[in-house]
Coordinates of C-alpha atoms (C1' of nucleotides) in Angstrom, one line a residue:
Chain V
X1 CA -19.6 5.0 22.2
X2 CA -22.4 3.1 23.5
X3 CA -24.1 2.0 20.7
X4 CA -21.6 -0.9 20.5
X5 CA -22.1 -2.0 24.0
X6 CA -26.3 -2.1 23.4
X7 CA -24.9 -4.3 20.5
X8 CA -22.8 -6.4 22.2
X9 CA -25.8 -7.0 24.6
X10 CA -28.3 -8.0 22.5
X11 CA -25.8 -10.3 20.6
X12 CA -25.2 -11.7 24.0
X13 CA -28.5 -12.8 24.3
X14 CA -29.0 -14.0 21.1
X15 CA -27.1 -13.8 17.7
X16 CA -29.0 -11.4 15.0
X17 CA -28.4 -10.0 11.3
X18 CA -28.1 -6.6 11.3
X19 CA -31.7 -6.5 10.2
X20 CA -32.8 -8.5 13.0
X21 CA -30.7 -6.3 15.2
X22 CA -32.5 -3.3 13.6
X23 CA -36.0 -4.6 14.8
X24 CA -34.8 -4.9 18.2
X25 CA -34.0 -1.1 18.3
X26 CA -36.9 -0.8 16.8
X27 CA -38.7 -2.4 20.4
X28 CA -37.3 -3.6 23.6
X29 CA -33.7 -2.1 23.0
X30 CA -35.0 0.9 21.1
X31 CA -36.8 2.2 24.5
X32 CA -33.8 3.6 25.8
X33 CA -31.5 3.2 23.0
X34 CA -32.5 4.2 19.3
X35 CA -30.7 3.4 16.3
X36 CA -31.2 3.5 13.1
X37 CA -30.5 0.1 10.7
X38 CA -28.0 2.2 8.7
X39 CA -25.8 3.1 11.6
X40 CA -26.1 -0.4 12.9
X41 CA -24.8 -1.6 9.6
X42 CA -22.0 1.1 9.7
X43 CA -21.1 -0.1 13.4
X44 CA -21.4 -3.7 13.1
X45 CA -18.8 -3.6 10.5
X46 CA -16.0 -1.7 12.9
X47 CA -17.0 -4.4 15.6
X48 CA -16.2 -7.1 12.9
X49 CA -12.8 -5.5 12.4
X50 CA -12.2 -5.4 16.2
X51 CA -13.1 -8.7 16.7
X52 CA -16.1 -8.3 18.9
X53 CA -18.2 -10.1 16.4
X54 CA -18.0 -12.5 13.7
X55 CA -20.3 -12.8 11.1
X56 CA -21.9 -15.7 8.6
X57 CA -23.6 -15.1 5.3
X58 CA -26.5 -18.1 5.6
X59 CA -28.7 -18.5 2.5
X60 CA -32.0 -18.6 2.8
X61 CA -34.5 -19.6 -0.1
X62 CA -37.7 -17.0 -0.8
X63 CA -35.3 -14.3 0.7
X64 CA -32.5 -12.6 0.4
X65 CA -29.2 -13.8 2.2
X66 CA -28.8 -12.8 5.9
X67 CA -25.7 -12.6 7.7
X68 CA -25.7 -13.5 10.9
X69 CA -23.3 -12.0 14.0
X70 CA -22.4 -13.7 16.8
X71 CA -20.2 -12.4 19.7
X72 CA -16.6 -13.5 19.7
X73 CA -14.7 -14.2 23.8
X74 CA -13.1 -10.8 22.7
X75 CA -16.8 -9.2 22.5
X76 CA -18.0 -10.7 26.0
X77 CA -15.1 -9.3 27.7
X78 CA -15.4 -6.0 26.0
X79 CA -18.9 -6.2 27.3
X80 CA -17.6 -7.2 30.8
X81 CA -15.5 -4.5 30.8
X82 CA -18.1 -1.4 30.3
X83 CA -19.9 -2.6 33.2
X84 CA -16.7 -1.8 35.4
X85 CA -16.9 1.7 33.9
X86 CA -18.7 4.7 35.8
X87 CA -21.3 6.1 33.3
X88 CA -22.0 9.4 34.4
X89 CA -25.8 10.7 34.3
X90 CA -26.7 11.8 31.1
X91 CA -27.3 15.2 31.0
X92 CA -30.6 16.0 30.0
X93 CA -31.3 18.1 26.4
X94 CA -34.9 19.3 26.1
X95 CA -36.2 21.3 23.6
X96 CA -39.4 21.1 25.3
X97 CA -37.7 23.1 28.1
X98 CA -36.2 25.5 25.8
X99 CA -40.0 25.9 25.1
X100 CA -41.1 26.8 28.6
X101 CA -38.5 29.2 29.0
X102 CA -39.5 30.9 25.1
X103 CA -42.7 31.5 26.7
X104 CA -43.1 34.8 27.2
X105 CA -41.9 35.3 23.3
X106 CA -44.4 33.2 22.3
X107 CA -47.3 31.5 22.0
X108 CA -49.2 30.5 25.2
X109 CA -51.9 28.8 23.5
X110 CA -49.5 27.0 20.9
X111 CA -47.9 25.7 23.9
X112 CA -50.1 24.5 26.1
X113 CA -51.6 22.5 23.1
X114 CA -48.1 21.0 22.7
X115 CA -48.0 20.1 26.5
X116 CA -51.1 18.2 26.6
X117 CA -49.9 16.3 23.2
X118 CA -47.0 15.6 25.5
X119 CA -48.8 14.3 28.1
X120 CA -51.0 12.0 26.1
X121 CA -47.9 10.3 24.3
X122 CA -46.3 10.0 28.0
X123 CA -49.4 8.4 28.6
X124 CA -49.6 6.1 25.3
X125 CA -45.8 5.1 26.6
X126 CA -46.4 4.3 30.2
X127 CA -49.1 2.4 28.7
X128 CA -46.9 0.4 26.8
X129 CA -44.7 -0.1 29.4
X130 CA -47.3 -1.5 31.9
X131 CA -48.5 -3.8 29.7
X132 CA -45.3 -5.1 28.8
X133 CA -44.1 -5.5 32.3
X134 CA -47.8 -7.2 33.1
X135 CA -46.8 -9.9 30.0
X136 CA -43.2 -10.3 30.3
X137 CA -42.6 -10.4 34.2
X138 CA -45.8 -11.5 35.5
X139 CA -44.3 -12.1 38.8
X140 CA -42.1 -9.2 39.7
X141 CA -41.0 -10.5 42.7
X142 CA -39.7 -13.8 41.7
X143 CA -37.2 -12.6 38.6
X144 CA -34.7 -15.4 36.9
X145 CA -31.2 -13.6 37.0
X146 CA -31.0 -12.9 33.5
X147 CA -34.5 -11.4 33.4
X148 CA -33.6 -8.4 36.3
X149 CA -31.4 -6.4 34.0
X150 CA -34.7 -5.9 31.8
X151 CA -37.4 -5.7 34.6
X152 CA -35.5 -2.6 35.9
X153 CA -35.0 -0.7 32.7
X154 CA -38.7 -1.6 32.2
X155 CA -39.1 0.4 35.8
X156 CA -37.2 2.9 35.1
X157 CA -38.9 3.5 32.3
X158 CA -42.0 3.5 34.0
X159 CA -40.7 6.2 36.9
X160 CA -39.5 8.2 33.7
X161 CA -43.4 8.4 31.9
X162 CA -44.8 9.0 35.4
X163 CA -42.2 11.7 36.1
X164 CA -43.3 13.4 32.6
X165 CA -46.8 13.2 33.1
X166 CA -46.9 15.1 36.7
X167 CA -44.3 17.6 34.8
X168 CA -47.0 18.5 32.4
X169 CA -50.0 18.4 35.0
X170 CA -48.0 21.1 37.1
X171 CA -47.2 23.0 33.5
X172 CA -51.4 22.7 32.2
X173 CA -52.2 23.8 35.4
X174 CA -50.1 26.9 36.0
X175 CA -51.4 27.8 32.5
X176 CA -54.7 27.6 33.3
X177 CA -54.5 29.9 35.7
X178 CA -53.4 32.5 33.3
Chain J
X1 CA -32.0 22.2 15.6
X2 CA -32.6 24.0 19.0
X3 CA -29.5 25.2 19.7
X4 CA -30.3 28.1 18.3
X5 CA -33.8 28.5 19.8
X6 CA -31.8 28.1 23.0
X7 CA -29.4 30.8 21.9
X8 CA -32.4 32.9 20.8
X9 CA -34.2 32.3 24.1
X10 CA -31.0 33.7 26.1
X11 CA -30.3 36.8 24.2
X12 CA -34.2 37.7 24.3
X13 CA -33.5 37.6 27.6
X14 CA -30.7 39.8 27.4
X15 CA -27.7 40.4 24.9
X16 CA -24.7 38.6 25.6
X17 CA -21.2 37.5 23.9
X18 CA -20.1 34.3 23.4
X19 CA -18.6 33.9 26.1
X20 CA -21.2 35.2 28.5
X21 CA -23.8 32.7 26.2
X22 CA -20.9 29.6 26.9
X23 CA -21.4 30.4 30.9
X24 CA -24.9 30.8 31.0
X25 CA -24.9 27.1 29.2
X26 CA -22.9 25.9 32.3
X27 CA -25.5 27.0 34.0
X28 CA -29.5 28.3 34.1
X29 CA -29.6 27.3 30.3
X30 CA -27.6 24.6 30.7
X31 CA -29.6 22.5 33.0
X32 CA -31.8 21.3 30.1
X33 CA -29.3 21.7 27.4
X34 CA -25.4 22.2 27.6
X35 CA -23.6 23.4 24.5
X36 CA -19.9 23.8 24.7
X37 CA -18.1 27.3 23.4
X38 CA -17.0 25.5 20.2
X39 CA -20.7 25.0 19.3
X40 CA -22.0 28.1 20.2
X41 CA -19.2 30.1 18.2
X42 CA -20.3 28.4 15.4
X43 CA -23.9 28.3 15.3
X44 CA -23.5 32.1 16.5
X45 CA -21.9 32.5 12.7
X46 CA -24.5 31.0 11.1
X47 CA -27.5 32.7 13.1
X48 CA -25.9 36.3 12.1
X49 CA -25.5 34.7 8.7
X50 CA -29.5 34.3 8.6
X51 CA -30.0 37.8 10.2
X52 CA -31.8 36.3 13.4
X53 CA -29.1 38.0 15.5
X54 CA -26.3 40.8 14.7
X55 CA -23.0 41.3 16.5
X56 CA -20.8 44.5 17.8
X57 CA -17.4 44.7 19.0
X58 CA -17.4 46.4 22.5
X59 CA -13.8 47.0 23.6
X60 CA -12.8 46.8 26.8
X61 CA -10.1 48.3 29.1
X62 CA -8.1 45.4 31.1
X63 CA -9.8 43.1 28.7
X64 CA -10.2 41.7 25.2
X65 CA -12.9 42.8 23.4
X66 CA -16.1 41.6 23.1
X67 CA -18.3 41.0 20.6
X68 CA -21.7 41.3 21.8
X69 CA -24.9 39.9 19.8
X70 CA -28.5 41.4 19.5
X71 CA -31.0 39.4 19.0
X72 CA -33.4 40.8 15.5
X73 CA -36.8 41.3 14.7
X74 CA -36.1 38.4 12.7
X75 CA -34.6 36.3 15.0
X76 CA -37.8 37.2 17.7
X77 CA -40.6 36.0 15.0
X78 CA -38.4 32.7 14.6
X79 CA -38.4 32.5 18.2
X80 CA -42.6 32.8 18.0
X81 CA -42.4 30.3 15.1
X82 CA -40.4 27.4 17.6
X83 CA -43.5 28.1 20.3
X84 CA -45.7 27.2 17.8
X85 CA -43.7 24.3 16.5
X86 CA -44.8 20.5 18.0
X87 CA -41.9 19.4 20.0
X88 CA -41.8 15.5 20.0
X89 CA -41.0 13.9 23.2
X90 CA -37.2 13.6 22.8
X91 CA -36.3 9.5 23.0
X92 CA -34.1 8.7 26.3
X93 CA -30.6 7.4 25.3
X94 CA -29.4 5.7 28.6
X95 CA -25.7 4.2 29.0
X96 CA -27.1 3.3 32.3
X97 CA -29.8 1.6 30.9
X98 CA -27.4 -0.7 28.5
X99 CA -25.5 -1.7 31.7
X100 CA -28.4 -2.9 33.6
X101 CA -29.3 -5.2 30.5
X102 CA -25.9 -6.2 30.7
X103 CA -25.8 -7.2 34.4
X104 CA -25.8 -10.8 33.3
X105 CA -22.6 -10.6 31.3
X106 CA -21.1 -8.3 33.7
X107 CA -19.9 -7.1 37.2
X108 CA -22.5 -7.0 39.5
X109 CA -20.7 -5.3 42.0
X110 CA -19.1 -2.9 39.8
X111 CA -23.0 -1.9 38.9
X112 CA -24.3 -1.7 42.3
X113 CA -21.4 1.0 43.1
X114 CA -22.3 2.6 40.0
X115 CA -25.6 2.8 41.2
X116 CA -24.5 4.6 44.1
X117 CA -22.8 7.0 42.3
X118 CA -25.6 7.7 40.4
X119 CA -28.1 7.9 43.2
X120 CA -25.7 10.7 45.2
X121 CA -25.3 12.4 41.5
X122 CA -29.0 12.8 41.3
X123 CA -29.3 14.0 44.6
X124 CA -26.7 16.5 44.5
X125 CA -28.6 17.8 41.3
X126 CA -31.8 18.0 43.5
X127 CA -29.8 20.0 46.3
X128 CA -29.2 22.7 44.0
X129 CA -32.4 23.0 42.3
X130 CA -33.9 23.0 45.7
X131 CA -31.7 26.0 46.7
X132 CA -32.2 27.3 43.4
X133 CA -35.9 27.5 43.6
X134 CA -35.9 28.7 47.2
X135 CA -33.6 31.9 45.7
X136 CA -35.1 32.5 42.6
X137 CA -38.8 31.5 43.4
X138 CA -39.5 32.1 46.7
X139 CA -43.1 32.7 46.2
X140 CA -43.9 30.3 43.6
X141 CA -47.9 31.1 44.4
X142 CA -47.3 34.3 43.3
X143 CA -44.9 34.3 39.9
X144 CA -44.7 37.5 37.6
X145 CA -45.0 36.1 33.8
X146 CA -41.7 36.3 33.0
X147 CA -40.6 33.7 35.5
X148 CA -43.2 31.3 34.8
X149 CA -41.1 29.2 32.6
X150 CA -37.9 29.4 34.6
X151 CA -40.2 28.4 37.2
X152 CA -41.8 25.4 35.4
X153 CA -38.6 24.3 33.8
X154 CA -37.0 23.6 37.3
X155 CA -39.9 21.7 38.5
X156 CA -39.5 19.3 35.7
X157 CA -35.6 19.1 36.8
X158 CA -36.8 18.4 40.3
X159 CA -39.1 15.7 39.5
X160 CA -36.6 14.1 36.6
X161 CA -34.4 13.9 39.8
X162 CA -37.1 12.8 41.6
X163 CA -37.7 9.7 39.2
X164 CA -33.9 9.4 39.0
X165 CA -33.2 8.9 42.9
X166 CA -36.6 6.8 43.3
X167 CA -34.9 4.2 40.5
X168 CA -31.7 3.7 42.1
X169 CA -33.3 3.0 45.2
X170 CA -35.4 0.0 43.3
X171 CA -32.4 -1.1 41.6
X172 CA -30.4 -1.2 44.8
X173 CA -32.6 -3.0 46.7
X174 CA -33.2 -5.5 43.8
X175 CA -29.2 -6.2 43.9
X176 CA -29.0 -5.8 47.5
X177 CA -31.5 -9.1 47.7
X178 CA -29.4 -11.2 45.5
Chain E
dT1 C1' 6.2 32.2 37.5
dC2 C1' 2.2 29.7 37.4
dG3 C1' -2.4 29.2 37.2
dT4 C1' -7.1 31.4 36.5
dG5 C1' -10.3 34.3 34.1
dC6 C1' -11.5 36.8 30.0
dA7 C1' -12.3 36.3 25.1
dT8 C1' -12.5 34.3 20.4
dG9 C1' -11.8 31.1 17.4
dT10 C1' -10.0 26.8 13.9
dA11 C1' -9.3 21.8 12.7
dA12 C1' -10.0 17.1 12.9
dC13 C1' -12.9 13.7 14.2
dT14 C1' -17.0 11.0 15.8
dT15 C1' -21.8 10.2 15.8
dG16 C1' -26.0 10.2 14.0
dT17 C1' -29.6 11.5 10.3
dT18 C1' -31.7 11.7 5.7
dA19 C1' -31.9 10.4 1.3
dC20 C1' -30.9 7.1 -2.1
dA21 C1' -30.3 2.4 -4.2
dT22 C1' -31.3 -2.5 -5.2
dG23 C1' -34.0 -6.7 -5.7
dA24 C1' -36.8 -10.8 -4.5
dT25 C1' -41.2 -12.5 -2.3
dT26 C1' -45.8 -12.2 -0.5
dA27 C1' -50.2 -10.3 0.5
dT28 C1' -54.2 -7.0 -1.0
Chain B
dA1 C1' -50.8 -3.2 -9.9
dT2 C1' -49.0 -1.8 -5.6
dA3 C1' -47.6 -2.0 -1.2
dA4 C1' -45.3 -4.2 2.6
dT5 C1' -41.7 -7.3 4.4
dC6 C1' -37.1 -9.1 4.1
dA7 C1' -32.2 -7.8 3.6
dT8 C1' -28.0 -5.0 3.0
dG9 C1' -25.8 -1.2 2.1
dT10 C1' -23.6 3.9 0.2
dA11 C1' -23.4 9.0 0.2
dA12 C1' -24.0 13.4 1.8
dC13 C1' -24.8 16.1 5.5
dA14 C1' -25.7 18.0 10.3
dA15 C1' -24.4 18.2 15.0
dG16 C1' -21.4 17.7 18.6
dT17 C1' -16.7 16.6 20.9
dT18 C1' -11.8 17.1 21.6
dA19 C1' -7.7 19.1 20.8
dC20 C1' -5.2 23.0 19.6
dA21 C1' -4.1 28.1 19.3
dT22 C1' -3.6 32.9 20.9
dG23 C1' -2.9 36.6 24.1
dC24 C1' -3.6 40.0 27.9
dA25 C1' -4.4 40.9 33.0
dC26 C1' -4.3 39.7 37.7
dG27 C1' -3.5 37.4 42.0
dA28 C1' -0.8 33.9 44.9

DNA sequence: TCGTGCATGTAACTTGTTACATGATTAT
DNA sequence: ATAATCATGTAACAAGTTACATGCACGA
């Protein structure tokens, strides 16, 4: 039910073809919300008929047609709304934990390989993070209203990758000592 | 697709029903991967379809009967096969995170309570993996192999909660400035 | 008698994934 | 030639949620 609302937001900050939209979840969106063009499509289309959007076919020459969607008043209150809603914590589902508990019916080598591949993409992430908080919000502690929403998903994200990596540290280590 | 490795994991562990399975996913298992009755019913079927697991009726007096699955020889190699499997780092899918990129089209103070919520949610969470680590583990220095993972898997609870508590604080204080 | 626990399921629906399809332009 | 980028979709399937259904036993 939420993919609608990450629509809604980034159409609030700028209109997008489904395409465009696409690319977002691709990158800044996509870090805590993934989707898929063909579901975007499929849900774009049910906001149209709700009235959340409207959308204009605009010709362009050396490509194909795009049509572009912009948020409708009905949209930006639906958008108003879901921030009054509670959104409960989402529980957590981790295979990786199934893993740890499969452990002794498994492989102990297999496994600690997969942690420290773990840990490195934590890493390559965090890293990605950093850099985009260093180029986007080079001064943290003097944000513009409309850029706080994004510096604090960007920390979140950041807590999140630092959380992991000190998760597998503890994990390599108790291995080790086996 | 690990639905079943969970399921697989739990009756290595020790045979169970359905039902016993459906309570144990409200809680131990369920920490790190919930799975209503529905869903385990179903992918039970399909597991005894592929021979990973097989299933008697055990009557009861008082009670209705149970039907109680095994896991197989089968089922344990496929359970050695998962170890060795690379388990990507699952991509976060945050409601929470939407809202906060939202904040400008929204209701700020309807997000800071949120917040709140959220904050005592995540410390409840921590309470009880805290009491269950001090009942279950109380000397984690010393761990037999068998209760390495159940070990490990709970440290990785406590420090997502960690991370989780840490954030709200940030994004409280953030609001609380403006 | 009314709710709770025990125990197993079916049916309908929503959400998301994977595979397939088309067709022009531009760069290697 | 062939691959990548732009652009929009359909179809089939898998996974998960919600609602519904049944029926006994036991305690308040």
């Amino acid at each position: 039910m939420a993919l609608e609302h990450a629509i809604l937001v980034s159409l609030a900050e700028r209109s997008a073809s489904g395409y465009d939209l696409a690319r977002r979840f691709d990158a800044s969106i996509g870090h805590f919300w993934k989707a898929s063009h063909q579901q975007i499509y499929k849900v774009l289309g049910r906001m149209e008929g709700d009235g959340w959007v409207t959308s204009e076919v605009v010709p362009q020459d050396g490509r194909p047609d795009k049509k572009v969607y912009v948020i409708t008043d009905v949209g930006r209150e639906e958008l108003a709304r879901f921030t009054t809603t509670s959104t409960p914590v989402e529980p957590l589902r981790s295979a990786f934990a199934v893993k740890l508990r499969a452990l002794p019916f498994g492989d102990a080598d297999a496994i600690r390989q997969d942690v420290r591949v773990r840990r490195s993409a934590h890493e390559q992430q965090l890293a990605y993070y950093a850099e985009s908080a260093a180029r986007f919000y080079p001064d943290p502690d003097h944000l513009a209203d409309d850029e706080l929403g994004g510096w604090l998903v960007l920390r979140g994200g950041i807590l999140a990758e630092e959380a992991g990596i000190a998760w597998c540290d503890e994990i390599l280590q108790r291995l080790a000592e086996r």
